[in-house]
Amino acid sequence: MSVNEQAYHQLIQGLKLQKVTLVAVSKTKPVAEIKELYELGHRDFGENYTQELAEKHSLLPADIRWHFIGHLQTNKVKHIASFVQLIHGVDSLKLLEEINKQAKKYGRIIDCLLQVHIASEETKFGLDKEGLQELGGKEAELAALKNIRVVGLMGMASFTGDKDKIRGEFRYLKELFDRHSRRKTPNWQFQTVSMGMSADYKIAIEEGSNMVRIGSLLFGERG
Ligand SMILES: *Cc1c(COP(=O)(O)O)cnc(C)c1O
């Protein structure tokens, strides 16, 4: 298998016009395929296991911007803290505190997105509306975390063919984004709505996404 270059060119052209960032989701794919996209000029890649991410980071060019898009356990933050560009799936203050602690060790400020649970499936991680409200309200605790920045929200729609349902879920996430972007904590600077994958990115962009995470469309189906 190799990268679908034609799909990449078509996708990236459209996304650039709409000022949407493409995170190429390279989980389970070999470094050779990541390199193919890198040679085409692509720099943003997403992985969802810390070990796989750390290994690929060590094997590939240093100017790649690595996105962590999986569920992050507190004891794994240390594996990626020295280099990660953006952590998409944060869903607790405890995790933010650990990211802050690890970032500080490297003299870095790590950008984070809060994951919001918008799908109807039970299995997906993330905060609900109340949890987001509660976390955002912890202004003193958040302000103390000088080595992180909360830059927006991330969400995954339900796994369904019902486009109206998907649209409604993305719309809901964008509403939460707009509401919470008004907060005035120094390290709470909303700018990114990460929503949309291979099957639903067009709907996500129509509903206000400015960062899509796309894997199978570029790399083919995962085995
Ligand atoms: C795997 C994954 C994607 C990409 O999914 P595709 O359907 O292959 O585009 C996006 N976001 C997250 C969080 C993922 O785990």
Short mmCIF file of C-alpha atoms and ligand atoms in Angstrom, two decimals:
data_model
loop_
_atom_site.label_atom_id
_atom_site.label_comp_id
_atom_site.label_asym_id
_atom_site.label_seq_id
_atom_site.Cartn_x
_atom_site.Cartn_y
_atom_site.Cartn_z
CA MET A 1 0.00 0.00 0.00
CA SER A 2 1.07 3.57 -0.48
CA VAL A 3 -0.38 7.01 0.01
CA ASN A 4 -3.18 8.10 -2.30
CA GLU A 5 -1.44 11.17 -3.72
CA GLN A 6 -4.33 12.24 -5.85
CA ALA A 7 -6.70 12.18 -2.90
CA TYR A 8 -4.16 14.19 -0.90
CA HIS A 9 -3.78 16.91 -3.53
CA GLN A 10 -7.53 17.27 -3.98
CA LEU A 11 -8.13 17.36 -0.27
CA ILE A 12 -5.36 19.79 0.65
CA GLN A 13 -6.31 22.26 -2.07
CA GLY A 14 -9.89 22.44 -0.88
CA LEU A 15 -8.92 22.65 2.77
CA LYS A 16 -6.39 25.44 2.19
CA LEU A 17 -9.05 27.56 0.52
CA GLN A 18 -11.28 27.06 3.52
CA LYS A 19 -8.44 27.65 6.01
CA VAL A 20 -8.90 24.20 7.53
CA THR A 21 -5.86 22.36 8.89
CA LEU A 22 -5.43 18.76 7.79
CA VAL A 23 -4.08 16.33 10.35
CA ALA A 24 -3.07 13.20 8.43
CA VAL A 25 -3.89 10.30 10.73
CA SER A 26 -1.04 7.85 10.27
CA LYS A 27 -1.79 5.39 13.09
CA THR A 28 -0.78 1.81 12.24
CA LYS A 29 0.88 3.04 9.00
CA PRO A 30 4.62 2.58 8.38
CA VAL A 31 7.08 5.48 8.46
CA ALA A 32 7.70 5.00 4.71
CA GLU A 33 4.13 6.09 4.00
CA ILE A 34 4.39 9.07 6.32
CA LYS A 35 7.54 10.05 4.44
CA GLU A 36 5.63 9.97 1.16
CA LEU A 37 3.23 12.61 2.44
CA TYR A 38 6.11 14.52 4.02
CA GLU A 39 7.83 14.69 0.63
CA LEU A 40 4.66 16.24 -0.78
CA GLY A 41 5.08 18.99 1.82
CA HIS A 42 2.76 17.74 4.52
CA ARG A 43 3.78 18.37 8.15
CA ASP A 44 0.81 17.65 10.44
CA PHE A 45 0.40 14.02 11.43
CA GLY A 46 -1.79 12.37 14.06
CA GLU A 47 -1.27 9.22 16.10
CA ASN A 48 -3.27 7.68 18.91
CA TYR A 49 -0.78 5.52 20.81
CA THR A 50 2.03 7.23 22.74
CA GLN A 51 4.60 4.52 22.09
CA GLU A 52 3.93 4.39 18.38
CA LEU A 53 4.04 8.19 18.28
CA ALA A 54 7.35 8.40 20.17
CA GLU A 55 8.92 5.80 17.91
CA LYS A 56 7.78 7.47 14.69
CA HIS A 57 8.93 10.84 16.00
CA SER A 58 12.40 9.41 16.56
CA LEU A 59 12.56 8.01 13.02
CA LEU A 60 11.16 10.92 11.03
CA PRO A 61 12.18 14.55 10.32
CA ALA A 62 12.12 16.91 13.29
CA ASP A 63 9.91 19.52 11.64
CA ILE A 64 6.84 17.26 11.63
CA ARG A 65 4.08 18.61 13.86
CA TRP A 66 2.81 15.60 15.79
CA HIS A 67 -0.77 15.54 17.04
CA PHE A 68 -1.84 13.14 19.73
CA ILE A 69 -5.45 12.22 18.97
CA GLY A 70 -6.07 9.18 21.16
CA HIS A 71 -7.08 8.74 24.75
CA LEU A 72 -4.13 9.85 26.84
CA GLN A 73 -3.40 8.22 30.17
CA THR A 74 -1.60 10.38 32.74
CA ASN A 75 1.28 7.93 33.09
CA LYS A 76 1.97 8.11 29.33
CA VAL A 77 2.26 11.88 28.96
CA LYS A 78 6.00 11.75 29.65
CA HIS A 79 6.62 9.77 26.45
CA ILE A 80 5.43 12.57 24.18
CA ALA A 81 5.88 15.77 26.22
CA SER A 82 9.23 16.74 24.75
CA PHE A 83 7.92 17.14 21.21
CA VAL A 84 4.14 16.89 20.82
CA GLN A 85 2.50 19.83 19.00
CA LEU A 86 -1.12 19.45 20.04
CA ILE A 87 -2.93 17.01 22.32
CA HIS A 88 -6.51 16.60 21.10
CA GLY A 89 -8.14 14.37 23.67
CA VAL A 90 -7.88 15.98 27.11
CA ASP A 91 -10.87 15.40 29.34
CA SER A 92 -9.84 16.21 32.91
CA LEU A 93 -8.05 18.79 35.02
CA LYS A 94 -5.86 15.98 36.35
CA LEU A 95 -4.59 15.29 32.84
CA LEU A 96 -4.01 18.98 32.16
CA GLU A 97 -1.98 19.14 35.37
CA GLU A 98 0.17 16.21 34.32
CA ILE A 99 0.73 17.67 30.85
CA ASN A 100 1.70 20.95 32.51
CA LYS A 101 4.17 19.18 34.79
CA GLN A 102 5.82 17.29 31.94
CA ALA A 103 5.87 20.35 29.65
CA LYS A 104 7.62 22.33 32.36
CA LYS A 105 10.45 19.79 32.48
CA TYR A 106 11.23 20.60 28.88
CA GLY A 107 10.61 24.34 29.17
CA ARG A 108 7.70 24.02 26.75
CA ILE A 109 4.12 25.18 26.54
CA ILE A 110 1.92 22.40 25.21
CA ASP A 111 -1.32 23.20 23.40
CA CYS A 112 -4.33 21.07 24.31
CA LEU A 113 -7.87 20.56 23.06
CA LEU A 114 -10.62 19.44 25.39
CA GLN A 115 -12.47 16.42 24.08
CA VAL A 116 -16.22 16.69 24.28
CA HIS A 117 -18.47 13.68 24.08
CA ILE A 118 -20.94 14.47 21.31
CA ALA A 119 -21.77 10.99 19.98
CA SER A 120 -24.51 8.72 21.20
CA GLU A 121 -22.18 5.73 21.61
CA GLU A 122 -21.18 5.05 25.19
CA THR A 123 -17.59 4.07 24.45
CA LYS A 124 -16.16 7.39 23.36
CA PHE A 125 -14.23 9.46 25.84
CA GLY A 126 -14.74 13.08 26.59
CA LEU A 127 -16.44 15.68 28.72
CA ASP A 128 -20.14 16.35 28.60
CA LYS A 129 -21.54 19.87 28.58
CA GLU A 130 -21.59 20.07 32.37
CA GLY A 131 -18.07 18.69 32.70
CA LEU A 132 -16.79 21.28 30.27
CA GLN A 133 -18.56 24.02 32.16
CA GLU A 134 -17.10 22.81 35.43
CA LEU A 135 -13.56 22.51 34.10
CA GLY A 136 -13.69 25.92 32.46
CA GLY A 137 -14.91 27.41 35.70
CA LYS A 138 -11.83 26.33 37.61
CA GLU A 139 -10.11 29.56 36.73
CA ALA A 140 -7.56 29.66 39.54
CA GLU A 141 -6.45 26.08 38.94
CA LEU A 142 -6.20 26.64 35.20
CA ALA A 143 -4.33 29.92 35.54
CA ALA A 144 -1.69 28.13 37.62
CA LEU A 145 -0.86 25.83 34.69
CA LYS A 146 1.68 28.06 32.96
CA ASN A 147 3.01 25.34 30.67
CA ILE A 148 -0.19 24.48 28.88
CA ARG A 149 -2.68 26.37 26.72
CA VAL A 150 -6.23 25.20 26.14
CA VAL A 151 -6.77 26.15 22.50
CA GLY A 152 -10.15 24.64 21.70
CA LEU A 153 -12.33 21.57 21.48
CA MET A 154 -12.28 18.19 19.78
CA GLY A 155 -15.12 15.78 19.15
CA MET A 156 -16.14 12.68 17.26
CA ALA A 157 -19.59 12.23 15.82
CA SER A 158 -21.60 9.03 16.09
CA PHE A 159 -20.67 6.16 13.83
CA THR A 160 -23.80 6.28 11.69
CA GLY A 161 -24.98 6.88 8.15
CA ASP A 162 -27.51 9.40 9.44
CA LYS A 163 -26.06 12.66 8.14
CA ASP A 164 -28.53 14.84 9.99
CA LYS A 165 -27.54 13.27 13.26
CA ILE A 166 -23.84 13.81 12.51
CA ARG A 167 -24.52 17.41 11.50
CA GLY A 168 -26.42 18.03 14.71
CA GLU A 169 -23.57 16.68 16.81
CA PHE A 170 -20.98 18.85 15.07
CA ARG A 171 -23.24 21.88 15.35
CA TYR A 172 -23.54 21.25 19.06
CA LEU A 173 -19.75 21.09 19.46
CA LYS A 174 -19.35 24.36 17.57
CA GLU A 175 -21.94 25.99 19.84
CA LEU A 176 -19.99 24.87 22.90
CA PHE A 177 -16.82 26.19 21.29
CA ASP A 178 -18.37 29.61 20.70
CA ARG A 179 -19.75 29.76 24.20
CA HIS A 180 -16.49 28.78 25.90
CA SER A 181 -14.25 30.87 23.70
CA ARG A 182 -15.48 33.91 25.60
CA ARG A 183 -13.72 32.85 28.79
CA LYS A 184 -10.92 35.11 29.92
CA THR A 185 -8.24 32.94 31.49
CA PRO A 186 -4.71 33.69 30.20
CA ASN A 187 -3.99 30.16 29.06
CA TRP A 188 -7.49 29.56 27.69
CA GLN A 189 -7.24 30.83 24.12
CA PHE A 190 -9.78 29.14 21.90
CA GLN A 191 -8.89 29.00 18.21
CA THR A 192 -9.29 25.37 17.10
CA VAL A 193 -12.35 23.16 16.54
CA SER A 194 -11.04 19.70 15.71
CA MET A 195 -13.89 17.73 14.15
CA GLY A 196 -14.33 15.62 11.04
CA MET A 197 -12.77 12.36 9.82
CA SER A 198 -12.69 10.62 6.42
CA ALA A 199 -16.39 9.83 6.37
CA ASP A 200 -17.78 13.08 7.76
CA TYR A 201 -15.25 15.89 7.29
CA LYS A 202 -17.35 17.74 4.73
CA ILE A 203 -20.25 18.03 7.14
CA ALA A 204 -17.84 19.03 9.91
CA ILE A 205 -16.43 21.90 7.85
CA GLU A 206 -19.91 23.10 6.95
CA GLU A 207 -20.57 23.23 10.68
CA GLY A 208 -17.47 25.26 11.48
CA SER A 209 -14.57 22.85 11.88
CA ASN A 210 -11.13 24.33 11.23
CA MET A 211 -9.13 21.15 11.82
CA VAL A 212 -9.95 17.74 10.34
CA ARG A 213 -8.32 14.41 11.22
CA ILE A 214 -8.19 12.17 8.19
CA GLY A 215 -6.67 8.72 7.91
CA SER A 216 -8.23 6.13 5.62
CA LEU A 217 -8.97 8.57 2.81
CA LEU A 218 -5.22 9.22 2.47
CA PHE A 219 -3.62 5.97 3.58
CA GLY A 220 -6.31 3.45 2.71
CA GLU A 221 -8.30 1.38 5.14
CA ARG A 222 -6.49 0.15 8.22
CA GLY A 223 -6.11 -3.62 8.49
C1 LIG B 1 -8.45 7.01 13.52
C2 LIG B 1 -8.93 8.36 13.90
C3 LIG B 1 -9.23 9.33 12.93
C4 LIG B 1 -9.16 9.07 11.42
O1 LIG B 1 -10.16 8.20 11.00
P1 LIG B 1 -10.42 7.91 9.44
O2 LIG B 1 -11.80 7.42 9.41
O3 LIG B 1 -9.42 6.89 9.05
O4 LIG B 1 -10.24 9.19 8.71
C5 LIG B 1 -9.62 10.58 13.36
N1 LIG B 1 -9.72 10.88 14.68
C6 LIG B 1 -9.44 9.97 15.63
C7 LIG B 1 -9.56 10.38 17.05
C8 LIG B 1 -9.05 8.69 15.28
O5 LIG B 1 -8.80 7.80 16.25
#
